[in-house]
Short mmCIF file of C-alpha atoms in Angstrom, two decimals:
data_model
loop_
_atom_site.label_atom_id
_atom_site.label_comp_id
_atom_site.label_asym_id
_atom_site.label_seq_id
_atom_site.Cartn_x
_atom_site.Cartn_y
_atom_site.Cartn_z
CA MET M 1 -37.70 140.62 55.80
CA VAL M 2 -34.33 140.19 54.18
CA THR M 3 -33.17 138.38 51.07
CA LYS M 4 -31.70 135.03 52.01
CA SER M 5 -28.04 134.52 51.19
CA ILE M 6 -26.84 131.57 49.13
CA LEU M 7 -25.78 129.98 52.41
CA ALA M 8 -29.28 130.35 53.79
CA GLU M 9 -30.83 128.85 50.67
CA ASN M 10 -28.50 125.85 50.93
CA LEU M 11 -29.36 125.38 54.59
CA LEU M 12 -33.06 125.31 53.76
CA ARG M 13 -32.52 122.21 51.64
CA ALA M 14 -31.37 120.16 54.63
CA THR M 15 -33.56 117.26 55.75
CA PRO M 16 -35.50 117.94 58.99
CA PRO M 17 -34.01 116.04 61.91
CA ASP M 18 -35.54 113.26 63.93
CA LEU M 19 -35.80 114.87 67.34
CA THR M 20 -36.74 111.59 68.97
CA MET M 21 -33.17 110.29 68.66
CA THR M 22 -31.41 108.60 71.57
CA ARG M 23 -29.98 110.92 74.17
CA ASN M 24 -26.41 109.67 74.24
CA LYS M 25 -23.86 108.76 71.66
CA ASP M 26 -22.12 105.46 72.31
CA PRO M 27 -18.31 105.34 72.34
CA ASP M 28 -18.14 103.69 68.93
CA GLY M 29 -20.38 106.27 67.33
CA GLN M 30 -23.01 103.70 66.32
CA THR M 31 -25.89 106.05 66.94
CA SER M 32 -26.45 109.56 65.63
CA SER M 33 -24.87 112.12 67.90
CA ILE M 34 -26.84 114.85 69.59
CA GLU M 35 -24.48 117.38 68.04
CA ASP M 36 -25.28 116.20 64.50
CA GLY M 37 -28.99 116.20 65.25
CA LEU M 38 -28.88 119.67 66.75
CA LEU M 39 -26.86 121.04 63.86
CA THR M 40 -29.30 119.49 61.39
CA ALA M 41 -32.20 121.01 63.33
CA VAL M 42 -30.63 124.45 63.16
CA ARG M 43 -29.88 124.10 59.46
CA SER M 44 -33.28 122.74 58.46
CA ASP M 45 -35.44 125.19 60.41
CA GLN M 46 -36.95 127.46 57.78
CA ASP M 47 -36.73 130.54 60.00
CA LEU M 48 -33.19 130.27 61.34
CA PRO M 49 -31.25 130.64 58.07
CA ALA M 50 -33.10 133.89 57.36
CA LEU M 51 -32.49 134.95 60.95
CA GLY M 52 -28.80 134.15 60.60
CA ALA M 53 -28.57 136.09 57.34
CA ALA M 54 -30.32 139.09 58.89
CA ILE M 55 -28.13 139.02 61.99
CA SER M 56 -24.99 138.75 59.86
CA GLN M 57 -26.11 141.69 57.75
CA ILE M 58 -26.60 143.92 60.78
CA VAL M 59 -23.56 142.77 62.79
CA GLN M 60 -21.23 143.66 59.94
CA LEU M 61 -22.43 147.26 59.73
CA SER M 62 -19.82 149.65 61.12
CA SER M 63 -20.51 152.93 62.94
CA SER M 64 -17.55 154.49 61.14
CA ASP M 65 -19.07 153.87 57.73
CA ASP M 66 -21.57 156.46 56.45
CA GLU M 67 -23.18 153.90 54.17
CA SER M 68 -23.73 151.58 57.15
CA ILE M 69 -25.90 154.19 58.86
CA ARG M 70 -28.16 154.37 55.83
CA LYS M 71 -28.23 150.58 55.49
CA LEU M 72 -29.27 150.21 59.13
CA ALA M 73 -32.11 152.70 58.68
CA TYR M 74 -33.25 151.01 55.47
CA PHE M 75 -33.08 147.55 57.04
CA VAL M 76 -35.21 148.56 60.03
CA LEU M 77 -37.72 150.44 57.87
CA SER M 78 -38.18 147.39 55.63
CA ASP M 79 -39.87 145.60 58.55
CA VAL M 80 -42.93 147.33 60.02
CA SER M 81 -42.88 145.31 63.24
CA LEU M 82 -39.17 145.95 63.82
CA THR M 83 -39.68 149.66 63.14
CA GLN M 84 -42.49 149.94 65.70
CA LYS M 85 -40.51 148.09 68.38
CA ILE M 86 -37.39 150.22 67.85
CA LEU M 87 -39.46 153.41 68.10
CA ARG M 88 -41.19 152.25 71.29
CA LEU M 89 -37.86 151.37 72.83
CA SER M 90 -36.31 154.67 71.70
CA ASN M 91 -39.05 156.59 73.48
CA SER M 92 -38.67 154.74 76.79
CA VAL M 93 -37.27 156.70 79.72
CA SER M 94 -34.23 154.44 80.03
CA PHE M 95 -33.12 154.91 76.43
CA ARG M 96 -34.27 158.44 75.56
CA ALA M 97 -31.85 160.22 77.87
CA VAL M 98 -30.60 162.80 75.40
CA SER M 99 -33.87 164.44 74.43
CA ASN M 100 -37.26 165.10 75.95
CA LYS M 101 -38.92 165.11 72.54
CA ALA M 102 -40.64 162.09 71.08
CA ILE M 103 -38.65 160.07 68.55
CA THR M 104 -40.89 159.32 65.60
CA SER M 105 -38.43 158.13 62.95
CA ILE M 106 -35.66 155.58 62.74
CA SER M 107 -33.30 158.18 61.28
CA LYS M 108 -33.79 160.43 64.31
CA ALA M 109 -33.40 157.47 66.67
CA ILE M 110 -29.99 156.76 65.13
CA PHE M 111 -29.07 160.45 65.32
CA LEU M 112 -30.08 160.89 68.98
CA LEU M 113 -29.42 157.47 70.52
CA GLY M 114 -26.44 156.53 68.42
CA PHE M 115 -25.84 154.00 65.69
CA ASN M 116 -24.57 151.29 68.03
CA THR M 117 -27.55 151.52 70.39
CA VAL M 118 -30.08 151.11 67.58
CA LYS M 119 -27.96 148.36 66.01
CA ALA M 120 -27.80 146.37 69.27
CA CYS M 121 -31.53 146.82 69.86
CA ALA M 122 -32.37 145.69 66.34
CA LEU M 123 -30.26 142.56 66.78
CA ALA M 124 -31.91 141.72 70.09
CA ILE M 125 -35.38 142.10 68.56
CA LEU M 126 -34.41 139.92 65.59
CA LEU M 127 -33.12 137.24 67.95
CA VAL M 128 -36.30 137.26 70.03
CA ASP M 129 -38.69 137.33 67.07
CA GLY M 130 -36.81 134.75 65.01
CA MET M 131 -36.01 132.12 67.64
CA PRO M 132 -38.11 128.94 67.29
CA GLY M 133 -39.93 127.55 70.28
CA LYS M 134 -39.98 130.88 72.09
CA LYS M 135 -43.13 129.91 74.00
CA ALA M 136 -41.18 127.16 75.77
CA LYS M 137 -40.05 128.15 79.26
CA HIS M 138 -36.37 127.31 78.83
CA VAL M 139 -36.12 129.23 75.53
CA ARG M 140 -37.82 132.21 77.14
CA TYR M 141 -35.39 132.06 80.02
CA GLU M 142 -32.32 132.04 77.76
CA LEU M 143 -33.74 134.94 75.71
CA VAL M 144 -34.18 136.98 78.89
CA TYR M 145 -30.65 136.04 79.91
CA ALA M 146 -29.21 137.15 76.56
CA LEU M 147 -31.01 140.49 76.69
CA ALA M 148 -29.86 141.18 80.24
CA ALA M 149 -26.24 140.30 79.41
CA SER M 150 -26.35 142.67 76.45
CA MET M 151 -27.63 145.49 78.65
CA VAL M 152 -24.83 144.91 81.18
CA SER M 153 -22.24 145.08 78.41
CA ARG M 154 -23.84 148.24 77.08
CA GLU M 155 -23.32 149.83 80.49
CA LEU M 156 -19.69 148.67 80.65
CA ALA M 157 -19.03 150.27 77.27
CA ARG M 158 -19.85 153.69 78.72
CA TYR M 159 -16.67 153.60 80.80
CA SER M 160 -14.36 151.87 78.35
CA ARG M 161 -11.23 153.58 77.05
CA PHE M 162 -11.30 151.53 73.84
CA SER M 163 -12.82 152.73 70.58
CA ASP M 164 -16.10 151.21 69.35
CA ALA M 165 -16.59 149.64 72.76
CA GLU M 166 -20.35 149.55 72.17
CA GLU M 167 -19.85 146.48 69.97
CA VAL M 168 -19.53 144.48 73.18
CA ALA M 169 -23.32 144.69 73.62
CA VAL M 170 -23.68 142.77 70.36
CA ALA M 171 -21.15 140.13 71.39
CA ALA M 172 -22.78 139.58 74.80
CA LEU M 173 -26.11 138.93 73.09
CA PHE M 174 -24.69 135.77 71.50
CA LYS M 175 -22.66 134.39 74.40
CA ASN M 176 -25.40 131.90 75.35
CA ILE M 177 -26.53 131.07 71.80
CA GLY M 178 -25.55 127.43 72.29
CA ARG M 179 -27.74 127.07 75.38
CA LEU M 180 -30.53 128.93 73.58
CA LEU M 181 -30.50 126.60 70.58
CA LEU M 182 -30.28 123.53 72.81
CA ALA M 183 -33.29 124.74 74.80
CA ALA M 184 -35.21 125.30 71.55
CA TYR M 185 -34.59 121.87 70.01
CA TYR M 186 -33.62 119.53 72.86
CA PRO M 187 -35.34 120.83 76.02
CA ASP M 188 -34.91 117.49 77.86
CA HIS M 189 -31.16 117.53 77.34
CA TYR M 190 -31.08 121.20 78.30
CA GLN M 191 -32.87 120.48 81.58
CA ASP M 192 -30.71 117.44 82.36
CA MET M 193 -27.55 119.44 81.73
CA THR M 194 -28.67 122.39 83.81
CA THR M 195 -29.76 120.13 86.66
CA LEU M 196 -26.24 118.70 86.90
CA ILE M 197 -24.83 122.22 87.12
CA LYS M 198 -27.42 123.17 89.72
CA GLN M 199 -26.51 120.21 91.90
CA GLY M 200 -22.91 121.37 91.95
CA SER M 201 -21.61 118.02 90.76
CA HIS M 202 -20.53 119.29 87.34
CA THR M 203 -19.05 122.42 85.82
CA PRO M 204 -20.74 123.57 82.60
CA ALA M 205 -17.98 121.94 80.51
CA GLN M 206 -18.37 118.66 82.43
CA ALA M 207 -22.16 118.77 82.04
CA TYR M 208 -21.80 119.28 78.28
CA ARG M 209 -19.67 116.15 78.06
CA GLU M 210 -21.86 114.10 80.37
CA ILE M 211 -25.21 114.87 78.74
CA LEU M 212 -24.37 116.03 75.23
CA ARG M 213 -21.01 114.33 74.54
CA PHE M 214 -19.76 117.50 72.85
CA ASP M 215 -18.73 121.04 73.82
CA LEU M 216 -21.69 123.37 73.52
CA ASP M 217 -19.54 126.48 73.18
CA SER M 218 -17.66 124.97 70.23
CA PHE M 219 -21.00 124.07 68.67
CA ALA M 220 -22.20 127.66 69.10
CA GLU M 221 -19.04 128.87 67.35
CA LYS M 222 -19.76 126.53 64.43
CA VAL M 223 -23.31 127.88 64.08
CA MET M 224 -22.15 131.50 64.19
CA GLN M 225 -19.57 130.77 61.51
CA GLU M 226 -22.32 129.34 59.30
CA TRP M 227 -24.38 132.45 60.00
CA GLU M 228 -21.36 134.46 58.82
CA ILE M 229 -20.98 136.31 62.10
CA PRO M 230 -17.66 138.20 61.90
CA ALA M 231 -14.67 136.44 63.42
CA SER M 232 -14.05 139.49 65.63
CA ILE M 233 -17.34 138.80 67.43
CA ILE M 234 -16.71 135.06 67.76
CA LYS M 235 -13.23 135.67 69.21
CA THR M 236 -14.81 137.93 71.82
CA LEU M 237 -16.77 134.98 73.23
CA LYS M 238 -13.65 132.95 73.99
CA ILE M 239 -11.78 133.41 77.25
CA GLN M 240 -9.50 131.43 79.54
CA PRO M 241 -11.02 131.29 83.05
CA VAL M 242 -8.86 132.82 85.77
CA ASP M 243 -9.44 133.65 89.41
CA ILE M 244 -8.67 137.35 89.05
CA PHE M 245 -8.53 139.18 85.73
CA GLN M 246 -5.86 141.79 85.10
CA PRO M 247 -6.34 145.12 83.25
CA PRO M 248 -6.75 144.35 79.53
CA ARG M 249 -3.90 145.12 77.14
CA SER M 250 -6.04 145.26 74.01
CA ARG M 251 -9.58 145.96 72.87
CA LEU M 252 -10.19 142.25 72.21
CA GLU M 253 -9.05 141.32 75.72
CA TRP M 254 -11.30 144.00 77.23
CA MET M 255 -14.30 142.77 75.23
CA GLN M 256 -13.67 139.17 76.28
CA GLN M 257 -13.56 140.21 79.93
CA ALA M 258 -16.65 142.43 79.55
CA VAL M 259 -18.70 139.65 77.93
CA GLU M 260 -17.64 137.17 80.60
CA PHE M 261 -18.53 139.62 83.38
CA SER M 262 -21.89 140.39 81.76
CA GLN M 263 -22.85 136.73 81.72
CA LYS M 264 -22.01 136.29 85.38
CA ALA M 265 -23.74 139.53 86.44
CA VAL M 266 -27.13 138.65 84.91
CA PRO M 267 -28.57 137.13 88.14
CA LEU M 268 -28.04 140.50 89.85
CA VAL M 269 -29.81 142.27 86.99
CA LEU M 270 -32.80 139.96 87.10
CA SER M 271 -33.03 139.86 90.89
CA GLN M 272 -35.39 142.25 92.65
CA ASP M 273 -33.34 142.09 95.83
CA ARG M 274 -29.57 142.10 95.21
CA SER M 275 -28.89 142.03 98.94
CA SER M 276 -30.00 138.39 98.89
CA ASN M 277 -26.92 137.49 96.87
CA PRO M 278 -23.98 139.42 98.40
CA ASN M 279 -21.53 136.62 97.64
CA LEU M 280 -22.00 137.10 93.92
CA GLU M 281 -21.34 140.84 94.17
CA ASP M 282 -18.18 140.21 96.18
CA SER M 283 -17.07 137.53 93.73
CA LEU M 284 -17.55 139.84 90.73
CA LEU M 285 -15.69 142.67 92.44
CA THR M 286 -12.78 140.38 93.25
CA GLN M 287 -12.59 138.74 89.85
CA PHE M 288 -13.32 141.72 87.55
CA GLY M 289 -13.05 144.93 89.59
CA LYS M 290 -9.40 145.64 88.82
CA ALA M 291 -9.61 144.61 85.18
CA LEU M 292 -12.78 146.55 84.32
CA ASP M 293 -12.08 149.43 86.72
CA PHE M 294 -15.13 149.42 88.97
CA ASN M 295 -15.76 149.37 92.69
CA LYS M 296 -18.84 148.47 94.69
CA ILE M 297 -20.51 151.85 94.05
CA ARG M 298 -19.96 151.69 90.31
CA LEU M 299 -21.03 148.04 90.24
CA ASN M 300 -24.32 148.91 91.95
CA GLU M 301 -24.87 151.78 89.52
CA LEU M 302 -24.12 149.54 86.55
CA ILE M 303 -26.50 146.80 87.70
CA THR M 304 -29.25 149.32 88.48
CA ASN M 305 -29.01 150.88 85.01
CA ALA M 306 -28.88 147.49 83.29
CA ASN M 307 -31.96 146.42 85.26
CA LYS M 308 -33.90 149.49 84.08
CA GLU M 309 -32.79 149.02 80.49
CA THR M 310 -33.70 145.34 80.51
CA LYS M 311 -37.18 146.14 81.84
CA ALA M 312 -37.55 148.91 79.25
CA PHE M 313 -36.60 146.47 76.54
CA GLU M 314 -39.09 143.87 77.72
CA THR M 315 -41.91 146.41 78.05
CA ASN M 316 -41.40 148.49 74.93
CA VAL M 317 -40.60 145.66 72.53
CA GLY M 318 -43.79 143.79 73.33
CA LEU M 319 -42.36 141.74 76.18
CA SER M 320 -43.44 141.73 79.79
CA LEU M 321 -42.43 140.17 83.08
CA PRO M 322 -44.74 139.94 86.10
CA ASP M 323 -43.60 141.72 89.24
CA GLN M 324 -42.80 138.46 90.97
CA LYS M 325 -39.49 137.62 92.53
CA ARG M 326 -37.09 135.79 90.22
CA GLU M 327 -34.88 133.10 91.64
CA VAL M 328 -31.69 132.98 89.62
CA ARG M 329 -28.53 131.83 91.37
CA MET M 330 -24.99 131.34 90.20
CA ASP M 331 -22.18 129.43 91.82
CA ALA M 332 -18.58 129.53 90.55
CA GLY M 333 -19.78 131.15 87.35
CA ALA M 334 -22.27 128.37 86.61
CA LEU M 335 -25.94 129.12 86.01
CA GLU M 336 -28.36 127.54 88.45
CA LEU M 337 -32.08 127.26 87.84
CA ASN M 338 -34.56 126.35 90.52
CA PHE M 339 -36.27 123.50 88.70
CA GLU M 340 -38.00 122.45 91.93
CA ALA M 341 -40.36 125.36 91.36
CA GLU M 342 -40.65 125.20 87.59
CA GLU M 343 -44.14 126.61 87.38
CA ASN M 344 -43.13 129.65 89.39
CA LEU M 345 -40.02 130.06 87.27
CA LEU M 346 -42.14 129.95 84.14
CA LYS M 347 -44.38 132.71 85.44
CA GLU M 348 -41.45 134.76 86.66
CA LEU M 349 -39.40 134.64 83.48
CA ALA M 350 -42.03 134.25 80.80
CA PHE M 351 -42.12 136.55 77.81
CA ALA M 352 -45.47 137.94 76.76
CA PHE M 353 -45.11 136.92 73.15
CA GLU M 354 -48.74 137.58 72.41
CA GLU M 355 -49.52 140.88 70.77
CA ASN M 356 -48.97 143.65 73.29
CA ASP M 357 -48.77 146.63 71.01
CA ASP M 358 -49.79 149.78 72.83
CA MET M 359 -49.01 151.96 69.84
CA PRO M 360 -52.25 152.91 68.10
CA SER M 361 -52.42 151.65 64.54
CA LEU M 362 -52.68 154.33 61.89
CA GLN M 363 -55.96 154.71 60.08
CA ARG M 364 -55.30 154.70 56.35
CA TYR M 365 -57.08 155.30 53.10
CA PRO M 366 -57.29 152.28 50.79
CA SER M 367 -54.26 153.68 48.95
CA GLY M 368 -52.16 153.36 52.10
CA LYS M 369 -51.98 157.06 52.90
CA PRO M 370 -52.48 157.77 56.65
CA HIS M 371 -55.46 159.90 57.64
CA ASN M 372 -53.20 162.04 59.83
CA ALA M 373 -50.66 162.72 57.09
CA ALA M 374 -50.45 166.42 57.98
CA GLY M 375 -49.53 165.69 61.59
CA LEU M 376 -46.88 163.17 60.56
CA LEU M 377 -45.41 165.60 58.03
CA LEU M 378 -45.28 168.36 60.65
CA THR M 379 -43.47 166.10 63.11
CA GLY M 380 -40.95 165.21 60.41
CA ILE M 381 -40.35 168.86 59.61
CA GLN M 382 -39.71 169.57 63.29
CA ASP M 383 -37.22 166.69 63.44
CA VAL M 384 -35.39 167.95 60.35
CA THR M 385 -35.33 171.51 61.71
CA GLU M 386 -33.94 170.32 65.05
CA ILE M 387 -31.18 168.28 63.43
CA MET M 388 -30.24 171.06 60.98
CA ALA M 389 -30.09 173.57 63.83
CA SER M 390 -27.67 171.34 65.72
CA GLY M 391 -25.17 171.52 62.89
CA LYS M 392 -24.07 167.98 63.84
CA TYR M 393 -25.38 166.06 60.90
CA LYS M 394 -24.29 164.54 57.63
CA LEU M 395 -26.17 165.44 54.48
CA SER M 396 -26.83 161.79 53.64
CA ASP M 397 -28.39 161.20 57.07
CA LEU M 398 -30.61 164.27 56.76
CA ILE M 399 -31.81 163.19 53.34
CA THR M 400 -32.61 159.74 54.71
CA LEU M 401 -34.72 161.38 57.45
CA ILE M 402 -36.61 163.46 54.88
CA LEU M 403 -37.20 160.42 52.68
CA GLU M 404 -38.44 158.52 55.73
CA THR M 405 -40.82 161.38 56.59
CA PHE M 406 -42.35 161.37 53.12
CA TYR M 407 -42.45 157.59 53.03
CA ASN M 408 -44.24 157.13 56.36
CA SER M 409 -46.41 160.24 56.31
CA LEU M 410 -47.92 159.64 52.88
CA GLY M 411 -47.83 155.83 52.76
CA PHE M 412 -45.68 155.29 49.70
CA ARG M 413 -44.42 151.99 48.27
CA PHE M 414 -41.16 153.48 46.94
CA ILE M 415 -39.52 156.90 47.19
CA THR M 416 -36.28 158.28 45.79
CA LEU M 417 -34.27 161.48 45.55
CA CYS M 418 -33.04 161.86 41.97
CA LEU M 419 -30.17 164.35 41.37
CA ARG M 420 -28.49 165.85 38.32
CA ASP M 421 -25.17 164.35 37.19
CA GLN M 422 -23.78 166.88 34.73
CA GLU M 423 -20.65 164.89 33.98
CA LYS M 424 -22.52 161.75 32.93
CA GLY M 425 -25.39 163.65 31.31
CA HIS M 426 -28.33 162.26 33.24
CA TYR M 427 -30.47 162.41 36.36
CA ARG M 428 -29.89 159.47 38.68
CA ALA M 429 -31.59 158.19 41.85
CA ARG M 430 -29.19 158.76 44.77
CA SER M 431 -31.10 157.77 47.92
CA SER M 432 -34.20 155.60 48.13
CA LEU M 433 -36.52 153.84 50.57
CA GLY M 434 -39.26 151.27 50.30
CA SER M 435 -40.06 147.97 48.67
CA ASN M 436 -37.28 146.65 46.41
CA TYR M 437 -35.64 150.06 46.68
CA SER M 438 -32.12 148.99 45.66
CA THR M 439 -33.32 147.46 42.37
CA TYR M 440 -35.47 150.46 41.52
CA GLN M 441 -32.71 152.90 42.42
CA LYS M 442 -30.18 151.33 40.08
CA ALA M 443 -32.53 151.66 37.11
CA PHE M 444 -34.09 155.04 37.94
CA VAL M 445 -31.98 157.03 35.44
CA PHE M 446 -33.00 159.36 32.63
CA PRO M 447 -31.09 161.79 30.35
CA LEU M 448 -30.56 165.51 31.01
CA ALA M 449 -31.65 166.33 27.49
CA THR M 450 -34.98 168.15 27.54
CA SER M 451 -37.98 165.97 26.75
CA THR M 452 -41.75 166.22 26.87
CA ASP M 453 -42.12 163.50 29.51
CA ILE M 454 -43.68 164.21 32.88
CA PHE M 455 -40.38 164.48 34.77
CA HIS M 456 -38.77 167.07 32.50
CA LEU M 457 -42.00 169.05 32.27
CA ALA M 458 -42.32 169.17 36.08
CA MET M 459 -38.77 170.51 36.42
CA LYS M 460 -39.14 172.91 33.49
CA LYS M 461 -42.28 174.48 34.97
CA ASN M 462 -41.15 173.90 38.59
CA VAL M 463 -44.55 172.41 39.40
CA ASP M 464 -45.27 169.79 42.08
CA LEU M 465 -47.33 167.00 40.56
CA ILE M 466 -49.77 164.85 42.54
CA ILE M 467 -51.02 162.03 40.34
CA SER M 468 -53.99 160.23 41.91
CA ASP M 469 -54.57 157.85 38.99
CA ALA M 470 -51.63 157.02 36.74
CA THR M 471 -53.83 155.05 34.33
CA VAL M 472 -55.59 158.16 33.01
CA GLY M 473 -54.78 158.60 29.32
CA LYS M 474 -53.34 162.13 29.54
CA VAL M 475 -50.97 160.98 32.29
CA ARG M 476 -49.86 157.78 30.56
CA ASN M 477 -49.08 159.75 27.38
CA LEU M 478 -46.45 161.69 29.39
CA LEU M 479 -44.76 158.67 30.94
CA PRO M 480 -41.41 157.74 29.34
CA ARG M 481 -40.69 154.19 28.19
CA TRP M 482 -37.93 153.58 30.77
CA TYR M 483 -40.40 154.45 33.54
CA MET M 484 -43.14 152.19 32.16
CA ASP M 485 -40.69 149.31 32.03
CA LEU M 486 -39.33 149.93 35.54
CA LEU M 487 -42.55 150.69 37.46
CA PRO M 488 -45.48 149.37 35.40
CA ASP M 489 -47.61 148.77 38.52
CA ALA M 490 -47.45 152.33 39.92
CA ARG M 491 -51.03 153.59 40.17
CA SER M 492 -50.49 156.88 42.01
CA PHE M 493 -47.35 158.95 42.44
CA ILE M 494 -45.86 162.37 43.12
CA VAL M 495 -43.09 164.31 41.39
CA LEU M 496 -41.53 167.16 43.39
CA PRO M 497 -38.96 169.09 41.32
CA LEU M 498 -35.95 170.69 43.01
CA VAL M 499 -35.25 173.92 41.16
CA VAL M 500 -33.17 176.90 42.38
CA ASN M 501 -32.88 180.08 40.31
CA GLU M 502 -34.18 178.16 37.30
CA LYS M 503 -31.42 175.59 37.73
CA ARG M 504 -32.80 172.07 37.77
CA ILE M 505 -31.13 170.11 40.58
CA GLY M 506 -33.32 167.02 40.46
CA LEU M 507 -36.58 165.77 41.94
CA PHE M 508 -38.34 163.58 44.48
CA TYR M 509 -40.39 160.69 43.12
CA ALA M 510 -42.67 158.46 45.20
CA ASP M 511 -45.43 156.02 44.28
CA ARG M 512 -48.08 153.58 45.47
CA GLN M 513 -49.54 150.47 43.87
CA LEU M 514 -53.10 151.70 44.39
CA GLU M 515 -54.97 154.76 43.22
CA ALA M 516 -55.23 157.66 45.69
CA PRO M 517 -58.50 159.51 44.99
CA GLU M 518 -58.20 161.29 48.35
CA GLY M 519 -55.43 163.41 46.85
CA VAL M 520 -53.47 165.90 48.98
CA SER M 521 -55.00 168.66 51.10
CA SER M 522 -53.77 172.26 50.95
CA GLU M 523 -52.24 171.87 54.44
CA GLU M 524 -50.43 168.70 53.41
CA MET M 525 -49.16 170.42 50.27
CA ARG M 526 -47.80 173.32 52.33
CA LEU M 527 -45.91 170.90 54.55
CA ILE M 528 -44.61 168.95 51.55
CA LYS M 529 -43.21 172.18 50.09
CA THR M 530 -41.58 173.00 53.44
CA LEU M 531 -39.79 169.64 53.50
CA LYS M 532 -38.71 170.14 49.92
CA ALA M 533 -37.31 173.56 50.81
CA GLN M 534 -35.32 172.01 53.66
CA VAL M 535 -33.67 169.63 51.19
CA ILE M 536 -32.72 172.50 48.89
CA THR M 537 -31.26 174.42 51.83
CA ALA M 538 -29.26 171.41 52.97
CA LEU M 539 -27.92 170.73 49.47
CA HIS M 540 -26.63 174.30 49.24
CA THR M 541 -25.12 174.51 52.71
CA ARG M 542 -23.29 171.17 52.81
#
């Protein structure tokens, strides 16, 4: 899904651990410690380094950076499964509060729902999909817990006076990463530790020392540092426990309090009957009410919304929970699991990780082009029209949406918008989508000087070209050498020149690796020209 970083490649070389090691480390350190074994397990798992690299890549994107918005859209679109899950979630009642119209593109989801919402959802999906052992009951439980905590923090951010408060939803997602990894690799130790907490004989810190002989939170910090999670996120997960928190004096302090509250409020979110746990509500109000500025009414509203959003996430991202009562209790901030009824707990908290995709799969021609290309193009045009009419858009975001519409509607491998650069004397790819798009974009450059190749001829005549078979002799004779070197495997492609008053602005180029004998219908061509006209309008008005 993503290119592994050098760190990830190094981690992959680690030797797989022996998970049958002894449970405890003796005082003299004669046996391998659980911490070393767990760290080796995390490093040697072939999926986790890639997961860590992907998470790091997304976490570091900033909502204040225009390029980050494009990178987020490109990242999501590079993974078909992630794209489908984000779109399903975006169209759920709980998330699609700003528009009654269906969201059919990632670009529009970012525009309507907000960058931070889509970013947090993408991270949660990556965590769920990439975590090893997710069919195990304890791993499933901790994944549910992480999702619920993230939804609580998302609700808290709505009322925050601090800028970029939405980042707290990302931080809350990783608060229990230590427990999650322990459950994945050492389920026996996880259960022993949690049983001690449940019995009330140990605090979490005491249980870590008793069973693991190391601090699980410090271990989680070490893993996140190796995953290159920003220090600002890691600092958010640290907090000194107090009886009653005071109003925060900084954004960091607010985020620390919000993450801590979110963790403790999860049992209320997962419970179907909050009245069964009034002590927890009272405890949260006493400990956090003044600091986070909420009363009983606002707390109930927050928990209700987080509950709906958690259910929406589970349902629309291919997860499901039976409508059975969950028993999740917390005492003095410590998680308690009812292991006396483990089978019931499994049923209550289990993820449906099997395929549960209610989105109909597109029927496609062998080339990859969808049969309903016209309908998809029309929907994209409507999205572009709506966003342009709002006046609240950036040109780069609109172009990304148009590229995405072409890319998805016509089933291309690679698509780019190539614009004229008068100062440097060439046409250069500016925005691109698809397989290996960044590499292709850097090399997709050709001179302004008039030539007899297919690109200059298309712009000179202002003719849209639909090439069904690029291997035909008369087509190959018009292909320039730089193109043949860059995209030798392109078997069908389109060239859509952008020309205004005989001035050549640039062109759209898109290709597939298979021939496309089905061509383009007259209706599809009309819609393609409409999208192209919208780009020209946007370029002249922004």
